[in-house]
Amino acid sequence: MKKNFIFAVVLAAISLGLIITAIVFNVLDKKELCMYFGMGASGAAFISVLFGINSWKEK
């Protein structure tokens, strides 16, 4: 498989895990931790999109 595609899938899975963790912290009223995990999920998703776009360029 392509290297960039594998990185994109792994980062998407990490982003999903961080989103679920942020939701759990939001329910537990830990707003500061929720904010940090949400920012981490956004960063991982952005990098995942970049790797995904680069995987289309590979041949």
mmCIF file of N, CA, C and O in Angstrom:
data_model
loop_
_atom_site.group_PDB
_atom_site.id
_atom_site.type_symbol
_atom_site.label_atom_id
_atom_site.label_comp_id
_atom_site.label_asym_id
_atom_site.label_seq_id
_atom_site.Cartn_x
_atom_site.Cartn_y
_atom_site.Cartn_z
ATOM 1 N N MET A 1 0.841 -1.201 0.000
ATOM 2 C CA MET A 1 0.000 0.000 0.000
ATOM 3 C C MET A 1 0.872 1.244 0.000
ATOM 4 O O MET A 1 2.056 1.204 0.302
ATOM 5 N N LYS A 2 0.242 2.313 -0.273
ATOM 6 C CA LYS A 2 0.969 3.580 -0.323
ATOM 7 C C LYS A 2 1.236 4.105 1.086
ATOM 8 O O LYS A 2 0.406 3.993 1.986
ATOM 9 N N LYS A 3 2.402 4.679 1.265
ATOM 10 C CA LYS A 3 2.840 5.153 2.574
ATOM 11 C C LYS A 3 1.956 6.296 3.077
ATOM 12 O O LYS A 3 1.528 6.288 4.231
ATOM 13 N N ASN A 4 1.656 7.270 2.220
ATOM 14 C CA ASN A 4 0.845 8.411 2.656
ATOM 15 C C ASN A 4 -0.578 7.995 3.008
ATOM 16 O O ASN A 4 -1.184 8.551 3.924
ATOM 17 N N PHE A 5 -1.109 7.003 2.288
ATOM 18 C CA PHE A 5 -2.461 6.530 2.591
ATOM 19 C C PHE A 5 -2.517 5.896 3.976
ATOM 20 O O PHE A 5 -3.462 6.120 4.734
ATOM 21 N N ILE A 6 -1.501 5.109 4.319
ATOM 22 C CA ILE A 6 -1.470 4.462 5.633
ATOM 23 C C ILE A 6 -1.365 5.513 6.730
ATOM 24 O O ILE A 6 -2.057 5.428 7.753
ATOM 25 N N PHE A 7 -0.508 6.531 6.533
ATOM 26 C CA PHE A 7 -0.412 7.617 7.516
ATOM 27 C C PHE A 7 -1.753 8.338 7.671
ATOM 28 O O PHE A 7 -2.148 8.687 8.788
ATOM 29 N N ALA A 8 -2.454 8.561 6.573
ATOM 30 C CA ALA A 8 -3.740 9.260 6.626
ATOM 31 C C ALA A 8 -4.768 8.453 7.408
ATOM 32 O O ALA A 8 -5.522 9.012 8.224
ATOM 33 N N VAL A 9 -4.803 7.147 7.197
ATOM 34 C CA VAL A 9 -5.769 6.305 7.907
ATOM 35 C C VAL A 9 -5.446 6.247 9.400
ATOM 36 O O VAL A 9 -6.349 6.345 10.243
ATOM 37 N N VAL A 10 -4.176 6.129 9.736
ATOM 38 C CA VAL A 10 -3.776 6.080 11.153
ATOM 39 C C VAL A 10 -4.116 7.405 11.846
ATOM 40 O O VAL A 10 -4.657 7.418 12.957
ATOM 41 N N LEU A 11 -3.821 8.512 11.193
ATOM 42 C CA LEU A 11 -4.128 9.817 11.802
ATOM 43 C C LEU A 11 -5.637 10.056 11.904
ATOM 44 O O LEU A 11 -6.099 10.686 12.859
ATOM 45 N N ALA A 12 -6.404 9.536 10.960
ATOM 46 C CA ALA A 12 -7.863 9.653 11.057
ATOM 47 C C ALA A 12 -8.384 8.852 12.245
ATOM 48 O O ALA A 12 -9.297 9.310 12.954
ATOM 49 N N ALA A 13 -7.817 7.681 12.484
ATOM 50 C CA ALA A 13 -8.225 6.874 13.639
ATOM 51 C C ALA A 13 -7.843 7.564 14.946
ATOM 52 O O ALA A 13 -8.617 7.561 15.911
ATOM 53 N N ILE A 14 -6.660 8.162 14.988
ATOM 54 C CA ILE A 14 -6.240 8.912 16.179
ATOM 55 C C ILE A 14 -7.173 10.095 16.416
ATOM 56 O O ILE A 14 -7.572 10.375 17.552
ATOM 57 N N SER A 15 -7.534 10.779 15.346
ATOM 58 C CA SER A 15 -8.451 11.916 15.461
ATOM 59 C C SER A 15 -9.814 11.484 16.003
ATOM 60 O O SER A 15 -10.385 12.168 16.854
ATOM 61 N N LEU A 16 -10.306 10.355 15.528
ATOM 62 C CA LEU A 16 -11.584 9.851 16.024
ATOM 63 C C LEU A 16 -11.504 9.525 17.515
ATOM 64 O O LEU A 16 -12.415 9.845 18.284
ATOM 65 N N GLY A 17 -10.406 8.900 17.927
ATOM 66 C CA GLY A 17 -10.223 8.604 19.344
ATOM 67 C C GLY A 17 -10.146 9.853 20.202
ATOM 68 O O GLY A 17 -10.700 9.903 21.303
ATOM 69 N N LEU A 18 -9.476 10.878 19.694
ATOM 70 C CA LEU A 18 -9.384 12.137 20.437
ATOM 71 C C LEU A 18 -10.733 12.834 20.529
ATOM 72 O O LEU A 18 -11.053 13.453 21.555
ATOM 73 N N ILE A 19 -11.544 12.739 19.479
ATOM 74 C CA ILE A 19 -12.883 13.344 19.518
ATOM 75 C C ILE A 19 -13.749 12.647 20.557
ATOM 76 O O ILE A 19 -14.456 13.306 21.341
ATOM 77 N N ILE A 20 -13.695 11.321 20.583
ATOM 78 C CA ILE A 20 -14.483 10.574 21.575
ATOM 79 C C ILE A 20 -14.020 10.918 22.987
ATOM 80 O O ILE A 20 -14.842 11.118 23.891
ATOM 81 N N THR A 21 -12.708 11.038 23.193
ATOM 82 C CA THR A 21 -12.181 11.418 24.502
ATOM 83 C C THR A 21 -12.624 12.822 24.892
ATOM 84 O O THR A 21 -12.978 13.072 26.049
ATOM 85 N N ALA A 22 -12.633 13.747 23.928
ATOM 86 C CA ALA A 22 -13.083 15.113 24.215
ATOM 87 C C ALA A 22 -14.558 15.131 24.600
ATOM 88 O O ALA A 22 -14.958 15.878 25.501
ATOM 89 N N ILE A 23 -15.372 14.313 23.953
ATOM 90 C CA ILE A 23 -16.798 14.242 24.299
ATOM 91 C C ILE A 23 -16.972 13.712 25.713
ATOM 92 O O ILE A 23 -17.797 14.224 26.489
ATOM 93 N N VAL A 24 -16.193 12.697 26.074
ATOM 94 C CA VAL A 24 -16.274 12.141 27.429
ATOM 95 C C VAL A 24 -15.887 13.191 28.464
ATOM 96 O O VAL A 24 -16.563 13.350 29.491
ATOM 97 N N PHE A 25 -14.814 13.929 28.202
ATOM 98 C CA PHE A 25 -14.416 14.976 29.149
ATOM 99 C C PHE A 25 -15.448 16.106 29.212
ATOM 100 O O PHE A 25 -15.610 16.723 30.261
ATOM 101 N N ASN A 26 -16.136 16.362 28.109
ATOM 102 C CA ASN A 26 -17.184 17.383 28.126
ATOM 103 C C ASN A 26 -18.351 16.943 29.006
ATOM 104 O O ASN A 26 -18.915 17.745 29.750
ATOM 105 N N VAL A 27 -18.707 15.675 28.926
ATOM 106 C CA VAL A 27 -19.790 15.159 29.768
ATOM 107 C C VAL A 27 -19.400 15.204 31.235
ATOM 108 O O VAL A 27 -20.237 15.480 32.103
ATOM 109 N N LEU A 28 -18.125 14.978 31.527
ATOM 110 C CA LEU A 28 -17.648 14.995 32.918
ATOM 111 C C LEU A 28 -17.348 16.403 33.435
ATOM 112 O O LEU A 28 -16.841 16.550 34.545
ATOM 113 N N ASP A 29 -17.646 17.428 32.648
ATOM 114 C CA ASP A 29 -17.433 18.830 33.006
ATOM 115 C C ASP A 29 -15.961 19.169 33.238
ATOM 116 O O ASP A 29 -15.614 19.956 34.109
ATOM 117 N N LYS A 30 -15.087 18.580 32.483
ATOM 118 C CA LYS A 30 -13.661 18.929 32.496
ATOM 119 C C LYS A 30 -13.394 19.726 31.232
ATOM 120 O O LYS A 30 -12.856 19.216 30.253
ATOM 121 N N LYS A 31 -13.806 20.983 31.240
ATOM 122 C CA LYS A 31 -13.809 21.808 30.033
ATOM 123 C C LYS A 31 -12.404 22.056 29.480
ATOM 124 O O LYS A 31 -12.218 22.086 28.267
ATOM 125 N N GLU A 32 -11.417 22.215 30.358
ATOM 126 C CA GLU A 32 -10.069 22.509 29.873
ATOM 127 C C GLU A 32 -9.483 21.305 29.132
ATOM 128 O O GLU A 32 -8.911 21.448 28.052
ATOM 129 N N LEU A 33 -9.650 20.110 29.701
ATOM 130 C CA LEU A 33 -9.163 18.906 29.020
ATOM 131 C C LEU A 33 -9.930 18.660 27.721
ATOM 132 O O LEU A 33 -9.354 18.217 26.726
ATOM 133 N N CYS A 34 -11.209 18.948 27.742
ATOM 134 C CA CYS A 34 -12.027 18.802 26.534
ATOM 135 C C CYS A 34 -11.493 19.702 25.424
ATOM 136 O O CYS A 34 -11.396 19.279 24.261
ATOM 137 N N MET A 35 -11.126 20.902 25.778
ATOM 138 C CA MET A 35 -10.598 21.846 24.791
ATOM 139 C C MET A 35 -9.278 21.345 24.212
ATOM 140 O O MET A 35 -9.088 21.374 22.990
ATOM 141 N N TYR A 36 -8.385 20.843 25.046
ATOM 142 C CA TYR A 36 -7.086 20.363 24.563
ATOM 143 C C TYR A 36 -7.236 19.148 23.653
ATOM 144 O O TYR A 36 -6.582 19.051 22.617
ATOM 145 N N PHE A 37 -8.091 18.211 24.043
ATOM 146 C CA PHE A 37 -8.284 17.034 23.203
ATOM 147 C C PHE A 37 -8.995 17.398 21.906
ATOM 148 O O PHE A 37 -8.728 16.805 20.859
ATOM 149 N N GLY A 38 -9.889 18.360 21.941
ATOM 150 C CA GLY A 38 -10.539 18.827 20.712
ATOM 151 C C GLY A 38 -9.557 19.483 19.757
ATOM 152 O O GLY A 38 -9.613 19.263 18.541
ATOM 153 N N MET A 39 -8.640 20.284 20.309
ATOM 154 C CA MET A 39 -7.616 20.896 19.454
ATOM 155 C C MET A 39 -6.688 19.834 18.873
ATOM 156 O O MET A 39 -6.286 19.924 17.709
ATOM 157 N N GLY A 40 -6.349 18.835 19.658
ATOM 158 C CA GLY A 40 -5.513 17.745 19.160
ATOM 159 C C GLY A 40 -6.199 16.966 18.052
ATOM 160 O O GLY A 40 -5.572 16.584 17.064
ATOM 161 N N ALA A 41 -7.501 16.744 18.210
ATOM 162 C CA ALA A 41 -8.259 16.041 17.175
ATOM 163 C C ALA A 41 -8.314 16.860 15.890
ATOM 164 O O ALA A 41 -8.195 16.306 14.789
ATOM 165 N N SER A 42 -8.472 18.157 16.015
ATOM 166 C CA SER A 42 -8.494 19.012 14.821
ATOM 167 C C SER A 42 -7.143 19.000 14.114
ATOM 168 O O SER A 42 -7.085 18.929 12.879
ATOM 169 N N GLY A 43 -6.069 19.057 14.872
ATOM 170 C CA GLY A 43 -4.735 19.016 14.278
ATOM 171 C C GLY A 43 -4.455 17.693 13.586
ATOM 172 O O GLY A 43 -3.916 17.652 12.475
ATOM 173 N N ALA A 44 -4.823 16.585 14.236
ATOM 174 C CA ALA A 44 -4.610 15.264 13.629
ATOM 175 C C ALA A 44 -5.451 15.105 12.368
ATOM 176 O O ALA A 44 -4.977 14.535 11.377
ATOM 177 N N ALA A 45 -6.673 15.622 12.376
ATOM 178 C CA ALA A 45 -7.522 15.520 11.189
ATOM 179 C C ALA A 45 -6.955 16.358 10.042
ATOM 180 O O ALA A 45 -6.979 15.934 8.881
ATOM 181 N N PHE A 46 -6.431 17.529 10.349
ATOM 182 C CA PHE A 46 -5.846 18.383 9.302
ATOM 183 C C PHE A 46 -4.635 17.710 8.662
ATOM 184 O O PHE A 46 -4.508 17.672 7.433
ATOM 185 N N ILE A 47 -3.766 17.148 9.490
ATOM 186 C CA ILE A 47 -2.584 16.468 8.953
ATOM 187 C C ILE A 47 -3.001 15.223 8.168
ATOM 188 O O ILE A 47 -2.409 14.892 7.143
ATOM 189 N N SER A 48 -4.051 14.547 8.629
ATOM 190 C CA SER A 48 -4.565 13.391 7.906
ATOM 191 C C SER A 48 -5.060 13.779 6.519
ATOM 192 O O SER A 48 -4.818 13.054 5.542
ATOM 193 N N VAL A 49 -5.729 14.906 6.416
ATOM 194 C CA VAL A 49 -6.192 15.379 5.111
ATOM 195 C C VAL A 49 -5.006 15.691 4.202
ATOM 196 O O VAL A 49 -5.021 15.361 3.008
ATOM 197 N N LEU A 50 -3.965 16.292 4.745
ATOM 198 C CA LEU A 50 -2.780 16.583 3.931
ATOM 199 C C LEU A 50 -2.135 15.305 3.401
ATOM 200 O O LEU A 50 -1.764 15.232 2.226
ATOM 201 N N PHE A 51 -2.004 14.292 4.257
ATOM 202 C CA PHE A 51 -1.437 13.030 3.804
ATOM 203 C C PHE A 51 -2.365 12.351 2.790
ATOM 204 O O PHE A 51 -1.904 11.707 1.846
ATOM 205 N N GLY A 52 -3.667 12.490 2.990
ATOM 206 C CA GLY A 52 -4.624 11.906 2.048
ATOM 207 C C GLY A 52 -4.539 12.538 0.680
ATOM 208 O O GLY A 52 -4.596 11.844 -0.349
ATOM 209 N N ILE A 53 -4.380 13.846 0.627
ATOM 210 C CA ILE A 53 -4.242 14.528 -0.650
ATOM 211 C C ILE A 53 -2.929 14.117 -1.325
ATOM 212 O O ILE A 53 -2.893 13.896 -2.540
ATOM 213 N N ASN A 54 -1.858 13.984 -0.546
ATOM 214 C CA ASN A 54 -0.575 13.546 -1.117
ATOM 215 C C ASN A 54 -0.629 12.110 -1.611
ATOM 216 O O ASN A 54 0.107 11.747 -2.523
ATOM 217 N N SER A 55 -1.505 11.280 -1.024
ATOM 218 C CA SER A 55 -1.587 9.888 -1.478
ATOM 219 C C SER A 55 -2.212 9.806 -2.874
ATOM 220 O O SER A 55 -1.959 8.869 -3.619
ATOM 221 N N TRP A 56 -3.033 10.781 -3.259
ATOM 222 C CA TRP A 56 -3.624 10.773 -4.594
ATOM 223 C C TRP A 56 -2.573 11.096 -5.650
ATOM 224 O O TRP A 56 -2.701 10.692 -6.796
ATOM 225 N N LYS A 57 -1.542 11.831 -5.260
ATOM 226 C CA LYS A 57 -0.510 12.230 -6.209
ATOM 227 C C LYS A 57 0.462 11.082 -6.511
ATOM 228 O O LYS A 57 1.123 11.100 -7.523
ATOM 229 N N GLU A 58 0.565 10.105 -5.591
ATOM 230 C CA GLU A 58 1.487 8.989 -5.812
ATOM 231 C C GLU A 58 0.975 8.072 -6.911
ATOM 232 O O GLU A 58 -0.224 7.889 -7.080
ATOM 233 N N LYS A 59 1.897 7.487 -7.626
ATOM 234 C CA LYS A 59 1.504 6.552 -8.679
ATOM 235 C C LYS A 59 2.305 5.293 -8.575
ATOM 236 O O LYS A 59 3.319 5.172 -8.078
#
